[in-house]
Amino acid sequence: MEKRFVYADNAATTAPLPEAIAEMMPYLTEKWGNPSSIHGKGEEAKAALVAYREKIAGLLGCEAGELLFTSCGTEADNHAIRGAAYANARNGKHIITTKVEHPAVLNTCRALEKEGFRVTYLEVDEEGRVSPEKVDAAICEDTVLVSVMYANNEIGTVMPIREIADVCRKRGVLCMTDAVQAVGSVPISLHELGVDLLTASGHKIGAPKGIGLLYIKKGTRIKNLIEGGGQERGRRGGTENLPYIAAFAKALEIAYERLDDNGRIAKMRDRLIDELTKIPRSRLNGSRTERLPGNVNISFECIEGESILLLMDMAGICCSTGSACSSNSLDPSHVLLAIGLPHEVAHGSVRLTLSHGNTEEDVDYIIEKLTGIVARLRAMSPLWNE
Ligand SMILES: *Cc1c(COP(=O)(O)O)cnc(C)c1O
């Protein structure tokens, strides 16, 4: 097959959508006013900010006043967890989360442990899910917050968030979900979902890097993370990043329009899974059914993820691995270990994440190249014998 360029790392970041870039340009070139200014230039920017916030609220099914813009998904996660923990500390200092969260959540929880909070990191099942019953059983007298991700960024497992939110509501505990991977991939309607806090990030859905979103359900007690000049109704200081907010709103609109296309993406995903798991001593990580439409994560025994990545890159394919070197540590992915993979198997895993830009030809190409690369590396591996 002729060499091509295939971007299959959409869980890491997505190519900015031309429509999103076009949407933001006027706020860089012409309408560059400060939304807080009282003059015409400021009012022009303020009106746009209000309109974009309303548009996003309409798409997500919440009120504009419940949305806070942040500098990224990581900041939104930090703000949600720290803010809720501090504001509710007099009711208790226990937080429940899972072992498979993104570092933005895990490391915030670890930092709070050093400040006297107690954190329970729930185990997940072999597909990476945590059940509502398990959450229920972990809630104590002093629990104030439950934080469970909507969909996992490594293995694509979608969690039963609505049911978990139900449990939290019944037990009088705040429910937060990191929905950075879920927004745009699964239809989300916030008021139906029932969570108190939710986070999203622009660059995972076709907006530029550097814009995030925090949903705070009306009435939720939460402390500020960044103090400043009273922006965002006094909840987050810092002049609003109007160009990126414009791009985020456009990207979200397109993501919702394209939800129908997720069936096509899921078909490509399933073909990749079917073909790649035909390779001997390979296994699919995550769930076959409760899975993000674009996520494929497969382990190949006896070879290293980094070596696979390198050869894939040479073949023009961008993907990622749950192996060590990608994360600057010697341990393989905490997610793969949490679902019970032995270290040596976790080291040989590859994540391919598809999006709207991918085609069936990309899938053919990935299958051909990856099959060949695995065979080549195994032929050189002292661990491999058939
Ligand atoms: C990418 C990601 C984040 C962080 O978002 P940034 O905007 O890159 O800071 C948080 N959680 C999950 C699940 C992610 O995939």
Coordinates of C-alpha atoms and ligand atoms in Angstrom, one line a residue:
M1 CA 0.0 0.0 0.0
E2 CA 1.2 3.5 -0.8
K3 CA 2.6 5.4 2.1
R4 CA 0.2 7.8 3.7
F5 CA -0.1 10.0 6.8
V6 CA -2.7 8.8 9.3
Y7 CA -3.4 10.7 12.5
A8 CA -4.8 8.2 14.9
D9 CA -4.1 9.9 18.2
N10 CA -7.2 12.0 18.6
A11 CA -7.4 11.3 22.4
A12 CA -4.2 13.2 22.8
T13 CA -5.3 16.2 20.7
T14 CA -7.4 16.8 17.5
A15 CA -6.6 18.8 14.4
P16 CA -8.2 22.2 14.8
L17 CA -11.3 22.5 12.7
P18 CA -11.0 25.2 9.9
E19 CA -14.5 26.4 10.9
A20 CA -13.4 26.8 14.5
I21 CA -10.3 28.8 13.5
A22 CA -12.4 31.0 11.2
E23 CA -14.8 31.6 14.0
M24 CA -12.1 32.9 16.3
M25 CA -10.3 35.1 13.8
P26 CA -12.5 38.3 14.1
Y27 CA -11.7 38.3 17.9
L28 CA -8.0 38.5 17.1
T29 CA -8.1 41.0 14.3
E30 CA -11.0 43.3 14.8
K31 CA -13.2 42.6 17.9
W32 CA -10.3 42.4 20.3
G33 CA -11.9 44.4 23.1
N34 CA -11.9 43.4 26.7
P35 CA -15.3 42.1 27.7
S36 CA -15.0 44.0 31.0
S37 CA -14.5 47.4 29.4
I38 CA -17.5 49.8 29.5
H39 CA -16.9 51.4 26.0
G40 CA -18.1 50.2 22.7
K41 CA -15.1 48.0 21.9
G42 CA -15.6 46.2 25.2
E43 CA -19.3 45.9 24.7
E44 CA -18.8 44.3 21.3
A45 CA -16.6 41.7 23.0
K46 CA -19.0 41.3 25.9
A47 CA -21.9 40.6 23.6
A48 CA -20.0 38.0 21.8
L49 CA -18.9 36.3 25.0
V50 CA -22.5 36.2 26.2
A51 CA -23.7 34.8 22.9
Y52 CA -21.0 32.0 22.9
R53 CA -21.7 31.1 26.5
E54 CA -25.4 30.8 25.7
K55 CA -24.7 28.7 22.6
I56 CA -22.6 26.3 24.5
A57 CA -25.2 26.1 27.3
G58 CA -27.8 25.3 24.7
L59 CA -25.8 22.5 23.3
L60 CA -24.9 21.0 26.6
G61 CA -28.4 21.4 28.1
C62 CA -27.7 23.7 30.9
E63 CA -27.9 27.4 31.8
A64 CA -25.3 29.9 30.6
G65 CA -24.7 31.0 34.3
E66 CA -23.6 27.4 35.1
L67 CA -20.6 27.5 32.7
L68 CA -17.2 28.7 33.6
F69 CA -14.4 29.0 31.0
T70 CA -10.9 27.9 32.1
S71 CA -7.5 27.7 30.5
C72 CA -7.7 24.0 29.9
G73 CA -9.3 20.7 30.9
T74 CA -6.7 20.3 33.6
E75 CA -7.5 23.6 35.2
A76 CA -11.2 22.7 35.1
D77 CA -10.5 19.4 36.9
N78 CA -8.4 21.2 39.5
H79 CA -11.0 23.8 40.0
A80 CA -13.9 21.4 40.4
I81 CA -12.1 19.1 42.9
R82 CA -10.2 21.6 45.0
G83 CA -13.1 24.0 44.9
A84 CA -15.7 21.5 45.9
A85 CA -13.4 20.0 48.6
Y86 CA -12.5 23.3 50.2
A87 CA -16.1 24.7 50.1
N88 CA -17.5 21.6 51.7
A89 CA -14.7 20.7 54.1
R90 CA -16.8 21.5 57.2
N91 CA -19.1 18.6 56.2
G92 CA -16.3 16.2 55.9
K93 CA -12.9 15.6 54.2
H94 CA -13.5 12.4 52.3
I95 CA -13.3 12.2 48.5
I96 CA -14.0 9.2 46.3
T97 CA -12.5 8.7 42.9
T98 CA -11.2 5.9 40.8
K99 CA -7.8 4.3 40.0
V100 CA -8.2 5.1 36.3
E101 CA -8.7 8.9 36.3
H102 CA -6.6 11.3 34.2
P103 CA -3.6 12.7 36.1
A104 CA -5.4 16.1 36.3
V105 CA -7.8 14.4 38.7
L106 CA -5.5 11.8 40.4
N107 CA -2.8 14.3 41.2
T108 CA -5.2 16.9 42.5
C109 CA -6.6 14.2 44.8
R110 CA -3.1 13.3 45.9
A111 CA -2.3 16.9 46.6
L112 CA -5.4 17.2 48.7
E113 CA -4.4 14.1 50.7
K114 CA -1.3 16.1 51.8
E115 CA -3.7 18.8 53.0
G116 CA -5.6 16.5 55.3
F117 CA -8.3 15.1 53.0
R118 CA -8.9 11.4 52.8
V119 CA -9.2 9.9 49.3
T120 CA -10.6 6.5 48.3
Y121 CA -9.3 5.3 44.9
L122 CA -11.9 2.8 43.7
E123 CA -10.8 -0.3 41.9
V124 CA -12.3 -0.9 38.5
D125 CA -13.4 -4.2 36.9
E126 CA -11.4 -5.8 34.1
E127 CA -13.0 -3.5 31.5
G128 CA -12.2 -0.4 33.5
R129 CA -15.7 0.3 34.9
V130 CA -16.8 1.2 38.4
S131 CA -20.3 0.3 39.3
P132 CA -22.8 2.6 41.0
E133 CA -23.1 0.0 43.8
K134 CA -19.4 0.3 44.5
V135 CA -19.6 4.0 44.7
D136 CA -22.6 3.7 47.1
A137 CA -20.7 1.3 49.3
A138 CA -17.7 3.6 49.5
I139 CA -19.7 6.7 50.7
C140 CA -19.1 7.4 54.4
E141 CA -20.4 9.9 56.9
D142 CA -17.7 12.4 55.9
T143 CA -17.8 12.0 52.1
V144 CA -18.3 15.3 50.3
L145 CA -17.3 14.5 46.7
V146 CA -17.3 11.7 44.2
S147 CA -15.2 12.2 41.0
V148 CA -15.6 9.5 38.3
M149 CA -14.5 10.2 34.7
Y150 CA -17.2 9.9 32.0
A151 CA -14.9 8.1 29.5
N152 CA -11.4 6.9 29.9
N153 CA -8.8 8.5 27.8
E154 CA -6.6 5.4 27.4
I155 CA -9.0 2.5 27.0
G156 CA -12.2 4.3 26.0
T157 CA -14.4 2.8 28.7
V158 CA -17.6 4.7 29.2
M159 CA -18.7 4.8 32.9
P160 CA -22.4 4.6 34.1
I161 CA -22.3 8.3 35.1
R162 CA -26.0 8.9 35.2
E163 CA -26.5 6.0 37.7
I164 CA -23.5 7.2 39.7
A165 CA -25.0 10.7 39.8
D166 CA -28.2 9.2 41.1
V167 CA -26.4 7.5 43.9
C168 CA -24.6 10.7 44.9
R169 CA -27.8 12.7 44.9
K170 CA -29.6 10.1 47.1
R171 CA -26.6 10.1 49.5
G172 CA -26.2 13.9 49.5
V173 CA -22.7 13.9 48.0
L174 CA -21.5 16.1 45.2
C175 CA -20.9 14.3 41.9
M176 CA -18.1 15.5 39.5
T177 CA -17.2 14.0 36.2
D178 CA -14.2 14.6 33.9
A179 CA -16.0 14.5 30.6
V180 CA -13.1 15.7 28.5
Q181 CA -13.1 12.5 26.3
A182 CA -16.9 12.1 26.3
V183 CA -18.0 15.6 25.2
G184 CA -18.6 15.4 21.5
S185 CA -18.4 11.6 21.4
V186 CA -21.5 10.8 23.4
P187 CA -24.6 12.9 23.5
I188 CA -24.6 14.8 26.9
S189 CA -27.5 16.7 28.3
L190 CA -26.4 18.2 31.6
H191 CA -29.6 18.6 33.4
E192 CA -30.7 15.1 32.5
L193 CA -27.3 13.7 33.5
G194 CA -27.7 14.9 37.0
V195 CA -24.0 15.6 37.9
D196 CA -23.1 18.7 39.9
L197 CA -19.7 19.4 38.2
L198 CA -18.4 18.4 34.7
T199 CA -15.3 19.4 32.8
A200 CA -14.5 19.6 29.1
S201 CA -11.6 20.7 26.9
G202 CA -11.5 22.5 23.6
H203 CA -8.5 20.8 21.9
K204 CA -10.1 17.3 22.2
I205 CA -12.9 18.3 19.9
G206 CA -11.3 20.5 17.3
A207 CA -10.7 23.8 19.0
P208 CA -7.2 25.1 19.9
K209 CA -5.3 24.0 23.0
G210 CA -5.7 26.3 25.9
I211 CA -9.5 26.5 26.5
G212 CA -11.5 24.4 29.0
L213 CA -14.9 24.4 30.5
L214 CA -16.3 23.8 34.0
Y215 CA -20.0 23.2 34.5
I216 CA -21.2 24.1 38.0
K217 CA -24.8 23.2 38.7
K218 CA -26.7 26.1 40.1
G219 CA -26.5 26.1 43.9
T220 CA -23.3 24.0 44.1
R221 CA -20.9 25.3 46.8
I222 CA -17.5 25.7 45.3
K223 CA -14.4 27.8 46.1
N224 CA -12.5 29.9 43.6
L225 CA -9.2 28.6 42.3
I226 CA -8.0 31.8 40.6
E227 CA -8.8 35.2 42.2
G228 CA -8.7 38.2 40.0
G229 CA -10.8 41.0 38.6
G230 CA -14.3 39.6 39.0
Q231 CA -14.6 37.9 35.6
E232 CA -16.9 34.9 35.2
R233 CA -19.2 36.3 37.9
G234 CA -16.4 36.5 40.3
R235 CA -15.6 32.8 40.1
R236 CA -12.5 32.9 38.0
G237 CA -10.2 35.9 37.5
G238 CA -8.5 36.6 34.2
T239 CA -9.6 38.4 31.1
E240 CA -11.7 35.9 29.1
N241 CA -10.0 34.2 26.1
L242 CA -12.7 35.3 23.7
P243 CA -11.0 34.0 20.5
Y244 CA -10.7 30.5 21.9
I245 CA -14.1 30.6 23.5
A246 CA -15.5 31.4 20.0
A247 CA -13.6 28.4 18.6
F248 CA -14.7 26.1 21.4
A249 CA -18.4 27.1 20.8
K250 CA -18.0 26.4 17.0
A251 CA -16.2 23.1 17.6
L252 CA -18.8 22.0 20.0
E253 CA -21.6 22.9 17.6
I254 CA -19.9 20.8 14.9
A255 CA -19.3 17.9 17.3
Y256 CA -23.0 17.8 18.1
E257 CA -23.9 18.0 14.4
R258 CA -21.6 15.1 13.8
L259 CA -22.8 12.8 16.5
D260 CA -24.5 10.8 13.8
D261 CA -21.1 10.2 12.2
N262 CA -20.0 8.4 15.3
G263 CA -21.6 5.2 14.0
R264 CA -19.2 5.3 11.0
I265 CA -16.2 5.9 13.4
A266 CA -17.4 3.0 15.6
K267 CA -17.5 0.7 12.6
M268 CA -13.9 1.6 11.7
R269 CA -13.0 1.0 15.4
D270 CA -14.6 -2.4 15.4
R271 CA -12.8 -3.4 12.2
L272 CA -9.5 -2.4 13.7
I273 CA -10.3 -4.4 16.8
D274 CA -11.5 -7.5 14.9
E275 CA -8.4 -7.5 12.6
L276 CA -5.8 -6.6 15.1
T277 CA -6.9 -9.1 17.7
K278 CA -6.5 -11.9 15.1
I279 CA -2.7 -11.3 15.7
P280 CA -1.6 -14.1 18.0
R281 CA -1.2 -13.3 21.7
S282 CA -2.9 -9.9 21.5
R283 CA -5.8 -8.7 23.6
L284 CA -8.2 -5.8 23.6
N285 CA -8.1 -3.5 26.6
G286 CA -11.3 -2.1 27.8
S287 CA -14.9 -2.9 27.0
R288 CA -16.2 -4.3 23.7
T289 CA -19.6 -2.5 24.1
E290 CA -19.3 0.4 26.6
R291 CA -16.6 2.1 24.6
L292 CA -15.9 5.4 23.0
P293 CA -16.6 5.2 19.2
G294 CA -13.0 6.1 18.2
N295 CA -10.9 4.2 20.8
V296 CA -8.8 1.1 20.1
N297 CA -6.3 -0.2 22.7
I298 CA -4.6 -3.5 22.2
S299 CA -1.7 -5.2 23.9
F300 CA 0.8 -7.4 22.0
E301 CA 2.8 -9.8 24.1
C302 CA 6.6 -9.9 23.9
I303 CA 7.2 -6.5 22.3
E304 CA 7.5 -3.0 23.6
G305 CA 5.0 -0.2 22.9
E306 CA 7.7 2.3 22.2
S307 CA 9.3 0.2 19.5
I308 CA 5.9 -0.2 17.9
L309 CA 5.3 3.5 18.1
L310 CA 8.6 4.4 16.5
L311 CA 8.0 2.1 13.5
M312 CA 4.4 3.3 13.2
D313 CA 5.7 6.8 13.1
M314 CA 8.1 5.9 10.3
A315 CA 5.2 4.4 8.4
G316 CA 3.4 7.8 8.8
I317 CA 0.9 6.7 11.5
C318 CA 0.5 8.7 14.7
C319 CA -0.7 6.7 17.7
S320 CA 0.3 6.3 21.3
T321 CA 1.2 3.7 23.9
G322 CA 0.5 2.8 27.5
S323 CA 4.1 1.9 27.8
A324 CA 6.7 3.5 30.1
C325 CA 8.7 6.0 28.1
S326 CA 5.7 8.0 26.9
S327 CA 4.9 9.0 30.4
N328 CA 8.4 9.7 31.8
S329 CA 8.3 6.9 34.2
L330 CA 9.3 3.3 34.4
D331 CA 5.9 2.0 35.2
P332 CA 3.4 1.3 32.4
S333 CA 0.0 3.0 32.3
H334 CA -1.8 3.1 35.7
V335 CA -5.0 2.4 33.7
L336 CA -3.7 -0.8 32.2
L337 CA -2.4 -2.0 35.6
A338 CA -5.7 -1.1 37.2
I339 CA -7.6 -3.4 34.8
G340 CA -5.3 -6.2 35.8
L341 CA -2.7 -6.4 33.0
P342 CA 0.7 -7.8 34.0
H343 CA 3.5 -5.2 33.6
E344 CA 5.1 -7.0 30.7
V345 CA 1.8 -7.1 28.7
A346 CA 0.9 -3.5 29.5
H347 CA 4.3 -2.5 28.1
G348 CA 3.3 -3.8 24.7
S349 CA 0.1 -1.8 24.3
V350 CA -0.9 0.6 21.5
R351 CA -3.7 3.1 21.5
L352 CA -5.3 4.2 18.3
T353 CA -7.9 6.9 18.5
L354 CA -10.0 7.8 15.5
S355 CA -12.0 10.8 14.7
H356 CA -14.2 12.3 11.9
G357 CA -11.2 12.9 9.6
N358 CA -10.3 9.2 9.4
T359 CA -11.3 6.9 6.6
E360 CA -11.6 3.2 5.7
E361 CA -8.4 3.6 3.8
D362 CA -6.7 4.7 7.0
V363 CA -8.0 1.6 8.7
D364 CA -6.7 -0.7 5.9
Y365 CA -3.3 1.1 6.1
I366 CA -3.1 0.8 9.9
I367 CA -4.0 -2.9 9.8
E368 CA -1.4 -3.7 7.2
K369 CA 1.4 -1.7 8.8
L370 CA 0.7 -2.7 12.4
T371 CA 0.4 -6.4 11.6
G372 CA 3.8 -6.2 9.8
I373 CA 5.4 -4.2 12.6
V374 CA 4.3 -6.6 15.3
A375 CA 5.6 -9.6 13.3
R376 CA 8.9 -7.8 12.6
L377 CA 9.5 -6.9 16.2
R378 CA 8.6 -10.3 17.4
A379 CA 11.0 -11.9 15.0
M380 CA 13.8 -9.9 16.8
S381 CA 12.5 -10.5 20.3
P382 CA 14.3 -13.0 22.5
L383 CA 11.0 -13.4 24.4
W384 CA 9.1 -14.6 21.4
N385 CA 8.7 -18.2 20.4
E386 CA 5.7 -19.5 18.6
Ligands
LIG1 C1 -6.8 15.7 27.8 C2 -7.6 15.3 29.1 C3 -7.5 16.2 30.2 C4 -6.7 17.5 30.2 O1 -7.2 18.4 29.3 P1 -6.2 19.6 28.8 O2 -7.1 20.6 28.2 O3 -5.2 19.0 27.9 O4 -5.6 20.1 30.1 C5 -8.2 15.8 31.3 N1 -8.9 14.7 31.3 C6 -9.0 13.8 30.3 C7 -9.8 12.6 30.4 C8 -8.3 14.1 29.1 O5 -8.3 13.2 28.1

